[in-house]
Coordinates of C-alpha atoms and ligand atoms in Angstrom, one line a residue:
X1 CA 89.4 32.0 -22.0
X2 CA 92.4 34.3 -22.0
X3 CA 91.9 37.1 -24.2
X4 CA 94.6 37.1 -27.3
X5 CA 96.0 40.6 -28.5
X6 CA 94.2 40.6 -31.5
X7 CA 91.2 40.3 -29.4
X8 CA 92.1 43.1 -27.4
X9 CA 92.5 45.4 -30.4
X10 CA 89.1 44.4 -31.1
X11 CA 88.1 45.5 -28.4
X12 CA 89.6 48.9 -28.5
X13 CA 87.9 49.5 -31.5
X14 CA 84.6 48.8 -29.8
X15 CA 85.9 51.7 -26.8
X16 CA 86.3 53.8 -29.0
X17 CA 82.8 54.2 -30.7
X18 CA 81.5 54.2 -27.2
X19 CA 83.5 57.3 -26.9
X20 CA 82.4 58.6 -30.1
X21 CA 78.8 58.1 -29.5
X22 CA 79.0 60.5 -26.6
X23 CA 78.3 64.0 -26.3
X24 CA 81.8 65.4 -25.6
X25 CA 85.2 66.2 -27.4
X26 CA 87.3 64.0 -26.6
X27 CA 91.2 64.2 -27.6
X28 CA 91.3 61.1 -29.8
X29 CA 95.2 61.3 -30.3
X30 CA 96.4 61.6 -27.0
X31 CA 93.5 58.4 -26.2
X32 CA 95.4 56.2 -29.0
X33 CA 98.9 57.4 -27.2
X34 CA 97.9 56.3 -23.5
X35 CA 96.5 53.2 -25.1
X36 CA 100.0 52.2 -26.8
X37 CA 101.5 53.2 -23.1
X38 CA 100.1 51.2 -21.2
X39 CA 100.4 48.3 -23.4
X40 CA 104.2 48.8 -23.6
X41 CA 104.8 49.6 -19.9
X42 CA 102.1 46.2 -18.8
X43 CA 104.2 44.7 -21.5
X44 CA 105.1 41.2 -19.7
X45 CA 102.5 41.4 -17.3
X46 CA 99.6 39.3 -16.7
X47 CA 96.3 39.4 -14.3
X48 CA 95.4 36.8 -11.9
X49 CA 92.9 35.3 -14.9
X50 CA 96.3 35.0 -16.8
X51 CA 95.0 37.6 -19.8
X52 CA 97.3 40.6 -20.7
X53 CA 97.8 43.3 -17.8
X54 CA 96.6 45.9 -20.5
X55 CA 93.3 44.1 -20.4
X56 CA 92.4 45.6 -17.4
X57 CA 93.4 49.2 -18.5
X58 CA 91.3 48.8 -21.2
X59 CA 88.1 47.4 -19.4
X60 CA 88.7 50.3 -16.5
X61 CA 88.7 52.5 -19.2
X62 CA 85.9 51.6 -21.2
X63 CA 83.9 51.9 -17.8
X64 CA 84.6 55.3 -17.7
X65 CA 84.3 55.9 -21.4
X66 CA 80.0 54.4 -20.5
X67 CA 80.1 57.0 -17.6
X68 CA 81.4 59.6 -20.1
X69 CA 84.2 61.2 -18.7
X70 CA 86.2 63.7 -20.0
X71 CA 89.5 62.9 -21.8
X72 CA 92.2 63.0 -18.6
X73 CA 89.7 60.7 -16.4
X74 CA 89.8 58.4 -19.7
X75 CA 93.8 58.6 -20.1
X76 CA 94.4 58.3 -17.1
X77 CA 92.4 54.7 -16.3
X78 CA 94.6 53.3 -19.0
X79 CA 97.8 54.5 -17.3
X80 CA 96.6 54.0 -13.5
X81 CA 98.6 51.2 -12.8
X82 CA 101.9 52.5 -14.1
X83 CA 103.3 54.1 -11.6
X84 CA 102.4 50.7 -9.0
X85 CA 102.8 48.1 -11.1
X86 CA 105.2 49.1 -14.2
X87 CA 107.9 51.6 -12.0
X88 CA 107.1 54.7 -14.6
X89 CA 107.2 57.8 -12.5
X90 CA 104.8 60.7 -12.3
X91 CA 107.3 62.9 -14.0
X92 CA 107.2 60.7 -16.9
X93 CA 103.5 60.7 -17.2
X94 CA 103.5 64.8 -16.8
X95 CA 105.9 64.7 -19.4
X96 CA 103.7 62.7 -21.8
X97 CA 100.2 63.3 -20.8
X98 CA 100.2 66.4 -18.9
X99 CA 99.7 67.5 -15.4
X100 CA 96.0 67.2 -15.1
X101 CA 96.6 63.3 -16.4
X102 CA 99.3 63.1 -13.8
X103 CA 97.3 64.4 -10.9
X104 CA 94.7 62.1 -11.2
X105 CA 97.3 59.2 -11.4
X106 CA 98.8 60.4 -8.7
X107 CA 95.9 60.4 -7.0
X108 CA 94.8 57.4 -7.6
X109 CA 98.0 55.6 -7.0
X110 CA 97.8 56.5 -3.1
X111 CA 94.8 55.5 -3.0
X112 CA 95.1 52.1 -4.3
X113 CA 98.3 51.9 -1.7
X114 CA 95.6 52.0 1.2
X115 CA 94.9 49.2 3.0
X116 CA 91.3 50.0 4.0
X117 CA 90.9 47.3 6.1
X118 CA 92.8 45.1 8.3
X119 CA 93.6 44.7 12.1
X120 CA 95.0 48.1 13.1
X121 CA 92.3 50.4 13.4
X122 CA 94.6 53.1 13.7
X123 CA 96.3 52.8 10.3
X124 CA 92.9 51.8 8.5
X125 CA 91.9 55.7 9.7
X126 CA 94.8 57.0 8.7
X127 CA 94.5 55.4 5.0
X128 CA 90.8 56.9 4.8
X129 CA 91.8 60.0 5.8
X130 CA 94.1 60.4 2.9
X131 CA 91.7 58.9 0.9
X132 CA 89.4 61.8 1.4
X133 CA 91.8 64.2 1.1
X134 CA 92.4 63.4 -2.2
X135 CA 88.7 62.8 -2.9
X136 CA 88.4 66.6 -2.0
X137 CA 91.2 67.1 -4.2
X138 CA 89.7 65.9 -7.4
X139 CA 86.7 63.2 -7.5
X140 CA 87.9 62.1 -10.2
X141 CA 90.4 60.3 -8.5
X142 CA 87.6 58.1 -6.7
X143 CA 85.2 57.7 -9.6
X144 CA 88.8 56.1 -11.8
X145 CA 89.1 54.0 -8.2
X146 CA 85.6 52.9 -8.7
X147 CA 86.0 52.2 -12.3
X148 CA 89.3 50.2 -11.3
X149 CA 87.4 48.2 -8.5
X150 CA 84.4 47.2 -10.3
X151 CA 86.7 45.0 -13.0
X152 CA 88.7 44.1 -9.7
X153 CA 85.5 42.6 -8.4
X154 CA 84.6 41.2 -11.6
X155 CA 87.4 39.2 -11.8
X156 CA 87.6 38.3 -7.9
X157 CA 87.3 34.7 -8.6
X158 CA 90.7 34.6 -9.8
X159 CA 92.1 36.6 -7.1
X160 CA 94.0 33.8 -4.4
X161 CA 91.4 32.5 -1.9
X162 CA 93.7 34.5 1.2
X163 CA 92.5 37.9 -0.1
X164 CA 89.3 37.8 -1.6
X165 CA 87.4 38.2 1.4
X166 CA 89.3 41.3 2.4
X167 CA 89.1 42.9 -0.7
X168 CA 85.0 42.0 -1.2
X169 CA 84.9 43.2 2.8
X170 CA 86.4 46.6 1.8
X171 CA 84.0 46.7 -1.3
X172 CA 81.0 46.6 0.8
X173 CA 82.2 48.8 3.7
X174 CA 83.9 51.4 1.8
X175 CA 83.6 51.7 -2.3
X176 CA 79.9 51.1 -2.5
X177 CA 78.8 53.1 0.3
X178 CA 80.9 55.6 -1.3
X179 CA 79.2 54.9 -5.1
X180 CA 76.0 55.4 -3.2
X181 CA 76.9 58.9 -1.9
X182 CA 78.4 59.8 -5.4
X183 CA 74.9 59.0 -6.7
X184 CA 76.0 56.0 -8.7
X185 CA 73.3 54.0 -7.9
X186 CA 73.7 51.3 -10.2
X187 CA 77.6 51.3 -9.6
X188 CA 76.9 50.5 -5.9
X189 CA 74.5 47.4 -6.3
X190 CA 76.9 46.5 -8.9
X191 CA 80.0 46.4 -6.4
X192 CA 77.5 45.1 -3.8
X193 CA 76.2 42.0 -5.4
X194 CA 80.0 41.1 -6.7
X195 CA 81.3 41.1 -2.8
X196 CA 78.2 39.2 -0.9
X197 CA 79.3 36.0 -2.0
X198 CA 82.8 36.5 -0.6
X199 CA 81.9 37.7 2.3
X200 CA 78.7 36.2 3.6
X201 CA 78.8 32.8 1.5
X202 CA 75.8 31.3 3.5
X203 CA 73.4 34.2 3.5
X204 CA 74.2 34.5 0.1
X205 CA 73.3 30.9 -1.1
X206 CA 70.1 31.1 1.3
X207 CA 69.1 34.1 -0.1
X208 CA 69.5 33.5 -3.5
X209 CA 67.9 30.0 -2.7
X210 CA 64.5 31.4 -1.2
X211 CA 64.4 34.3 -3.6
X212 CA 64.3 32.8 -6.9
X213 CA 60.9 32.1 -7.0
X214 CA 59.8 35.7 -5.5
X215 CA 61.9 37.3 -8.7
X216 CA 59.9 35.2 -10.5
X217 CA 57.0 35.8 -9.6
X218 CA 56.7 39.4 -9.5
X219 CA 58.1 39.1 -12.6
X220 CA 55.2 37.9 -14.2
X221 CA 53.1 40.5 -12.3
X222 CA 54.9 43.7 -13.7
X223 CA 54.7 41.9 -17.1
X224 CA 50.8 42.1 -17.4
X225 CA 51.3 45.8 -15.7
X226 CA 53.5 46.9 -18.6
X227 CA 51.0 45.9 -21.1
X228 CA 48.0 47.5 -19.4
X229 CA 50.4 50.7 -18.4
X230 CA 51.5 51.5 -22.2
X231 CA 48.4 50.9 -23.6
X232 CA 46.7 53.1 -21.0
X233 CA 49.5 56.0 -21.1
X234 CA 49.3 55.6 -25.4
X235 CA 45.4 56.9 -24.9
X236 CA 47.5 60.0 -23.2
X237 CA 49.6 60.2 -25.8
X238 CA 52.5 59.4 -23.9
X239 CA 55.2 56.7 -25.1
X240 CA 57.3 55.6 -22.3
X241 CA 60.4 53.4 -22.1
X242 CA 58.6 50.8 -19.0
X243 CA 61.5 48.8 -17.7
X244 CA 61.8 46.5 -14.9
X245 CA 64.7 47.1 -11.7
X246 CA 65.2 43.9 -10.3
X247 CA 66.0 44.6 -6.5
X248 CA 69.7 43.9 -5.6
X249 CA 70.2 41.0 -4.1
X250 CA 72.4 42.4 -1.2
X251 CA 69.9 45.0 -0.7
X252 CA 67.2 42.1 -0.4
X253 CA 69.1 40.0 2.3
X254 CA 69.3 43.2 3.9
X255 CA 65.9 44.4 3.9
X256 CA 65.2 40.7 4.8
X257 CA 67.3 40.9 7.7
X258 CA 65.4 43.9 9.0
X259 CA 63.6 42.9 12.5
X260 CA 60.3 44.5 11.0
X261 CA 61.2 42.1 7.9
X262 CA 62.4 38.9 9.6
X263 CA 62.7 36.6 6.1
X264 CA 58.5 37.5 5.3
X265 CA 58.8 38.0 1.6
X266 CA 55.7 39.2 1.5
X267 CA 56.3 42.4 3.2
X268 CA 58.6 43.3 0.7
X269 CA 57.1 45.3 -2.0
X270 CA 60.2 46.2 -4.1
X271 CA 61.8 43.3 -4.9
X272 CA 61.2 43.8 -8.6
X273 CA 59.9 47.0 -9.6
X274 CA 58.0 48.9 -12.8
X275 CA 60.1 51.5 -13.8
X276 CA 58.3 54.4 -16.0
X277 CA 60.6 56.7 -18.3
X278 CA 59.0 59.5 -19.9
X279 CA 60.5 62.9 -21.8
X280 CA 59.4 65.5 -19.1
X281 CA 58.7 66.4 -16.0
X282 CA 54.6 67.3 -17.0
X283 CA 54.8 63.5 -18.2
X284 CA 55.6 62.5 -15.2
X285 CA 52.7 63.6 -13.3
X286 CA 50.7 62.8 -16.0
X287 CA 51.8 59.4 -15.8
X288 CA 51.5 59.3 -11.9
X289 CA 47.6 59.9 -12.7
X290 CA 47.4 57.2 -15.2
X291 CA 49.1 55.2 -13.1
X292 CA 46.5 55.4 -10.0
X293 CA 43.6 55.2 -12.5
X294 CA 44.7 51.9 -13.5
X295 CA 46.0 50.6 -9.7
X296 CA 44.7 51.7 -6.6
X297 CA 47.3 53.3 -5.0
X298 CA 48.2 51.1 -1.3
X299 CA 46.2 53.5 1.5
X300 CA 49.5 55.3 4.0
X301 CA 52.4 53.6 2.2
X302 CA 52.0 56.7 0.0
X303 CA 53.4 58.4 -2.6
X304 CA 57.0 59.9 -2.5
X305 CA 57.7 63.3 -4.3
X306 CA 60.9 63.3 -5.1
X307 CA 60.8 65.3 -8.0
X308 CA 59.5 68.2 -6.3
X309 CA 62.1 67.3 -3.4
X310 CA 64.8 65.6 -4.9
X311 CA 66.9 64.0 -2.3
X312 CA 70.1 65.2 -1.0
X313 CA 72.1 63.6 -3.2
X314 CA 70.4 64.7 -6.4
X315 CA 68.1 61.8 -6.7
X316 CA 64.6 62.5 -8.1
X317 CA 61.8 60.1 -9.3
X318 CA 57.8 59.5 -8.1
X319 CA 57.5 56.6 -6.4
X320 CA 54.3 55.8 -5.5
X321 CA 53.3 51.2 -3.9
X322 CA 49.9 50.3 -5.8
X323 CA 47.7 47.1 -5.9
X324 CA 48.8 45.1 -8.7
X325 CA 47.2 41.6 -10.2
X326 CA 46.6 39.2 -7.8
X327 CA 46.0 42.0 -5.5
X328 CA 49.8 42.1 -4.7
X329 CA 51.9 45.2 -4.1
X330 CA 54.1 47.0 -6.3
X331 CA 56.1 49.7 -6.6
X332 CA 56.1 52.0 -9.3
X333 CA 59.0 54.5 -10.2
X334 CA 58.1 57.7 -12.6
X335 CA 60.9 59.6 -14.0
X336 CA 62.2 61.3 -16.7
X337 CA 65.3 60.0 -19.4
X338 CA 67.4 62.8 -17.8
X339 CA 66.6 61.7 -14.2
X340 CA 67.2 58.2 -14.9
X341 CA 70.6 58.9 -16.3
X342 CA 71.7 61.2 -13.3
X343 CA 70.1 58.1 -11.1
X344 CA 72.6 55.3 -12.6
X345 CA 75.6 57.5 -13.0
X346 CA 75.2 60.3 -10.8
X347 CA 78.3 62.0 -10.5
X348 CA 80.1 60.4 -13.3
X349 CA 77.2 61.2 -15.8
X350 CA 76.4 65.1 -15.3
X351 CA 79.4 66.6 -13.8
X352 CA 82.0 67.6 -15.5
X353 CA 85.0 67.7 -12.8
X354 CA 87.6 69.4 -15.7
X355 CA 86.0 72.0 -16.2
X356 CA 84.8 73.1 -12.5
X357 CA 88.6 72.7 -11.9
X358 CA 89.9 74.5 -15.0
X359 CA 87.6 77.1 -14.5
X360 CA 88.2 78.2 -11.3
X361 CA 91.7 78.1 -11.2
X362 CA 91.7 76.9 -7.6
X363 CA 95.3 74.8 -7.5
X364 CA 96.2 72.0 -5.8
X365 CA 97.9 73.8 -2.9
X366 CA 95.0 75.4 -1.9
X367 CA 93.0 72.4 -1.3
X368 CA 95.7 70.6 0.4
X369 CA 95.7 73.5 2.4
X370 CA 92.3 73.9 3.3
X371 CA 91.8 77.0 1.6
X372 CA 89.6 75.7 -1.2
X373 CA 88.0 72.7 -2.5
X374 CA 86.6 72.3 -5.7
X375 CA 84.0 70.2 -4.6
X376 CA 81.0 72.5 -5.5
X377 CA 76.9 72.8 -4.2
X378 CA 75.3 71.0 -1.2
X379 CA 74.9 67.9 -2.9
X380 CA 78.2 67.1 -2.6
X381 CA 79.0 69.2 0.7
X382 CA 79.9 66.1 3.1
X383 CA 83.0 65.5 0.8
X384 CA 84.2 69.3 1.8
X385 CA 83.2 68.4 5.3
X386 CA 85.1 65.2 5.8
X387 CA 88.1 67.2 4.0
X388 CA 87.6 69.6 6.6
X389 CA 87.1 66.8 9.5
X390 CA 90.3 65.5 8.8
X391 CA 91.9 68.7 9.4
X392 CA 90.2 69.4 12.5
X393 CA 90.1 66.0 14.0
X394 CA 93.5 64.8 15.2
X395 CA 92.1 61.7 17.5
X396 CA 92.1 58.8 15.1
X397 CA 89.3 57.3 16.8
X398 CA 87.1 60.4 16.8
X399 CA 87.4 60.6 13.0
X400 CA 86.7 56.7 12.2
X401 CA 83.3 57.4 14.3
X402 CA 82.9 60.4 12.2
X403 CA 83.5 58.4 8.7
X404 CA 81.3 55.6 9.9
X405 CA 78.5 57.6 11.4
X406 CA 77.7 60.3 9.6
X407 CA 78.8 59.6 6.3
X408 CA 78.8 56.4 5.3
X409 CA 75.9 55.3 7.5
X410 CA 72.1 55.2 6.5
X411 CA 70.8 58.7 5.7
X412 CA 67.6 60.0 6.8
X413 CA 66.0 63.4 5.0
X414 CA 64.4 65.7 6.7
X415 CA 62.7 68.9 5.7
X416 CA 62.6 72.7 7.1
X417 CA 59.8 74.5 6.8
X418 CA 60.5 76.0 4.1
X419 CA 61.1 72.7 1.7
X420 CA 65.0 72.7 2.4
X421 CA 66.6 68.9 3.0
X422 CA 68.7 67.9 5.6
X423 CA 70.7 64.8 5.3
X424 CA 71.3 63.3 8.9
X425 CA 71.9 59.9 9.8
X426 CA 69.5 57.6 11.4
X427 CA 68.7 58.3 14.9
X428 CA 69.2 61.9 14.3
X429 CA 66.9 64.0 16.7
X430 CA 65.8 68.1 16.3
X431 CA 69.1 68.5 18.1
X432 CA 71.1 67.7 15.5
X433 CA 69.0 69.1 12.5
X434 CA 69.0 72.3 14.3
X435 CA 73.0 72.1 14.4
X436 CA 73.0 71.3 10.8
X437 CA 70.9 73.6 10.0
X438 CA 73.4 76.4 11.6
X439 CA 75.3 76.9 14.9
X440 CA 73.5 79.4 15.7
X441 CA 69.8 77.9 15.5
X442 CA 71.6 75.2 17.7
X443 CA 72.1 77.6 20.8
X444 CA 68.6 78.8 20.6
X445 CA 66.8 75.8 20.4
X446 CA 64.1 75.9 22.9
X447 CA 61.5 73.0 21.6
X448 CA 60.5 70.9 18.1
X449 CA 57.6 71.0 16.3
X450 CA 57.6 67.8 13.4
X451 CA 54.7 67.4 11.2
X452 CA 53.1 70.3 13.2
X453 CA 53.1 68.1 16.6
X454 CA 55.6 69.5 19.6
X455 CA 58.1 66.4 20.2
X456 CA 60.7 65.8 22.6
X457 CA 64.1 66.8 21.6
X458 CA 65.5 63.3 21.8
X459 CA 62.8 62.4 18.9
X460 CA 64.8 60.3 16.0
X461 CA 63.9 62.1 12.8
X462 CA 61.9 59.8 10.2
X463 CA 62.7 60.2 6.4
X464 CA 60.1 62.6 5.2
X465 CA 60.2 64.8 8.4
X466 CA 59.5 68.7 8.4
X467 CA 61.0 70.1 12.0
X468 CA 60.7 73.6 13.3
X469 CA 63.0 74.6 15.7
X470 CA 61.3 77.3 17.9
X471 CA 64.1 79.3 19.1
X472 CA 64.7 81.2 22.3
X473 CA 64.9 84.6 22.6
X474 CA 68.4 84.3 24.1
X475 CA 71.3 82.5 23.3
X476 CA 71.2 79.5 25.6
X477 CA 73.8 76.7 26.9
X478 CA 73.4 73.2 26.1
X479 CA 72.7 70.6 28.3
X480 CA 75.1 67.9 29.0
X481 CA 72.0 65.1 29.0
X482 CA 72.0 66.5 25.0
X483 CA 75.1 64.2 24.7
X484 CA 73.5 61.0 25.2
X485 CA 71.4 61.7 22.4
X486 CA 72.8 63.5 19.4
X487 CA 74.1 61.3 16.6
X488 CA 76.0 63.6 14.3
X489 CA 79.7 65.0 14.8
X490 CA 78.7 68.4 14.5
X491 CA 76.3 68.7 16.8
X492 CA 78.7 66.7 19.3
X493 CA 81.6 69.1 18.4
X494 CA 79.9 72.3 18.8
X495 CA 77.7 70.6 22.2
X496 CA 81.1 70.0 23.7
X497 CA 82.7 73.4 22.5
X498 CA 80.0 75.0 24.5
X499 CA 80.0 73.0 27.5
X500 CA 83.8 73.9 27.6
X501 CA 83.2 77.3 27.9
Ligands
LIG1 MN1 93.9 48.5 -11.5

């Protein structure tokens, strides 16, 4: 069904109380204005599904309008494809929209000129470099990108057979592993389920095949569970919102895949989960209690804290695997409205870009430069570092490994001593915690201790890890054999600096 112009002013409307409904101010006029732009400049344009080009302004917009971004991330979605697709030049959109507008546009126009995959490895670097640079520019170049590439996704099937795959492949390898680290966590299953097809068409009918029933089922489970949670948590005098998360499927095949896994469905304990919001934090624990009272929590799968240690990437929630009806296993998640929010959205939800950038009056010269990002706070420090990585590192190859490895990769968390989190990827040893931790603690390191036992230094750190580095008294070299075991850049970069010396 292509969508007729009245239709689309309907649906404008429809934006527009979205926008309303938020929390911000929002410059309505200058909305209405990039609205009418991009309708003119699309004018005699159509998508692949044959509806209006300004369609697609609209939906990326609207997107970013349920994310609640401020007004120039809003304007801007509507007028991203101008300068590609409609030959209107940044100037023009400066003129009319202002320079903030134009940035982002700017921004985003580069990007989307990337090929991010495809057979020369050396170019596909040299794309994600700029990429990042402009990430560390402004992030709101990548969350409009994201916004942009969901409705790309969503309307794949329309896309000619000869590049669908390539554009799902670079959904999964790049955009989604990026929503992830942007704490978008719904974004990224989102982009994730919308590729597999495309890209793994078997696993994909197998898995949806064998898991149909196991949705199902647990289904039913959690249903009984919700009854016998809010009626237990009323006699608290708590009223929750109890909602079910349905596991991704791409994130099933691939937790299926695991060797530990191998396809046994019944060591998978997440595929649909309960999911308790509540108004505070005290709730929370509260709930926890009522929670166990009612289940039996499952003996060493354990409860994880992550409200008391949220990790690295702002995440918090309890999560704690009980015994459910018909003795089968289930997770429970515990969190409060505000965590949830920050846990769907992440970036796009709580952080106000605009006004870090406004405030600070760092320009864009300085950050191209290297003398500043805006890119506040450790939770979003490996932005700054790949910013700074593709300063440093001029060898194409030695950056790619960089990007893949350390921070788009798996993530393990570990812990100092003192309750601080690391982020390191898997197969990270003390080494390389020490390194991130500081240089410095990295030239002293003399043994480990994790979870209060001595380990070897080649150990691989475990999610959940708390390492002591017992230092020497003097600063010692490295040793060469450290090499065949470290897995993050730094520690590589600063081993070999060393070694040189
Ligand atoms: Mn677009």
């Amino acid at each position: 069904m292509i969508v007729t112009s009245e239709q689309m002013e309907k649906q404008y409307k429809e934006f527009l109380l979205i926008l309303k409904r938020g929390n911000q101010e929002m410059d309505f006029e200058k909305i209405d204005k990039a609205w009418e732009f991009s309708k003119k400049k699309h004018a005699d344009q159509k998508r692949f599904t044959g509806d209006p080009y300004a369609s697609h302004t609209l939906e990326v917009a609207r997107t970013l309008a349920t994310w609640e971004m401020d007004t120039s991330s809003i304007v801007a979605g509507f007028l991203h494809d101008t300068v590609e697709d409609a030959n209107v030049s940044i100037e023009e959109i400066s003129k009319n929209f202002g320079e903030d507008v134009a940035n982002i546009v700017s921004g985003v126009t580069k990007v989307s000129n990337l090929r991010l995959r495809g057979s020369n490895d050396e170019i596909f670097v040299e794309n994600l470099r700029k990429m990042f640079l402009s990430m560390a520019k402004d992030l709101r170049v990548v969350i409009v990108k994201l916004a942009d590439r969901l409705h790309n996704m969503q309307t794949l099937y329309a896309v000619p057979l000869a590049k669908q795959k390539r554009i799902a492949q670079e959904t999964l390898e790049i955009f989604a592993p990026l929503a992830e680290r942007l704490s978008m966590g719904q974004v990224k299953g989102e982009l994730e389920d919308l590729a597999f097809p495309y890209v793994y068409p078997e696993d994909y009918d197998r898995v949806k095949k064998l898991s149909e029933n196991q949705y199902k089922k647990a289904k039913q489970i959690i249903k009984k569970m919700k009854r016998a949670l809010l009626t237990a948590l009323a006699k608290e005098k708590i009223r929750p919102k109890i909602q079910t998360r349905e596991k991704n499927i791409y994130s099933l095949w691939r937790k299926l895949t695991r060797p530990d896994i191998n396809w046994d469905f019944t060591k998978i304990h997440d595929i649909v989960a309960l999911r308790i919001i509540v108004d505070d934090v005290k709730e929370c624990y509260t709930a926890l209690g009522v929670v166990h009272a009612s289940y039996k929590p499952v003996p060493y799968l354990g409860v994880s804290d992550f409200i008391a240690q949220p990790k690295p990437n702002g995440y918090q929630s309890i999560h704690t695997k009980v015994i459910g009806p018909d003795e089968k296993i289930v997770e429970v998640q515990i969190r409060t409205h505000k965590m949830h929010e920050q846990a769907e959205y992440g970036i796009a939800a709580h952080w106000h870009l605009s006004m870090i950038k406004s405030k600070s009056g760092i320009t864009s010269e300085d950050i191209e430069e290297g003398k500043q990002n805006i890119v506040k706070g450790n939770k979003f420090k490996w932005v700054n570092q790949l910013a700074q990585w593709q300063k440093d590192i001029k060898d194409s190859k030695e950056f790619l490994e960089a990007v893949k490895f350390d921070a788009l990769n798996n993530r393990n968390f570990a812990f100092s001593p003192h309750g601080d989190v690391y982020d390191l990827p898997v197969g990270a040893t003390p080494v390389d915690f020490a390194y991130a931790v500081h240089t410095d603690l990295g030239s002293h390191i003399q043994s480990a201790i994790i979870n209060g036992k001595i380990v070897p230094l080649d150990y691989k750190i475990k999610s959940g890890d708390v390492v002591k580095i017992i230092k020497t008294k003097n600063k010692r070299k490295p040793t060469r054999d450290w090499l065949n075991f470290v897995k993050t850049t730094t520690a590589k970069r600063e081993i070999n600096k060393e070694l040189r010396k």
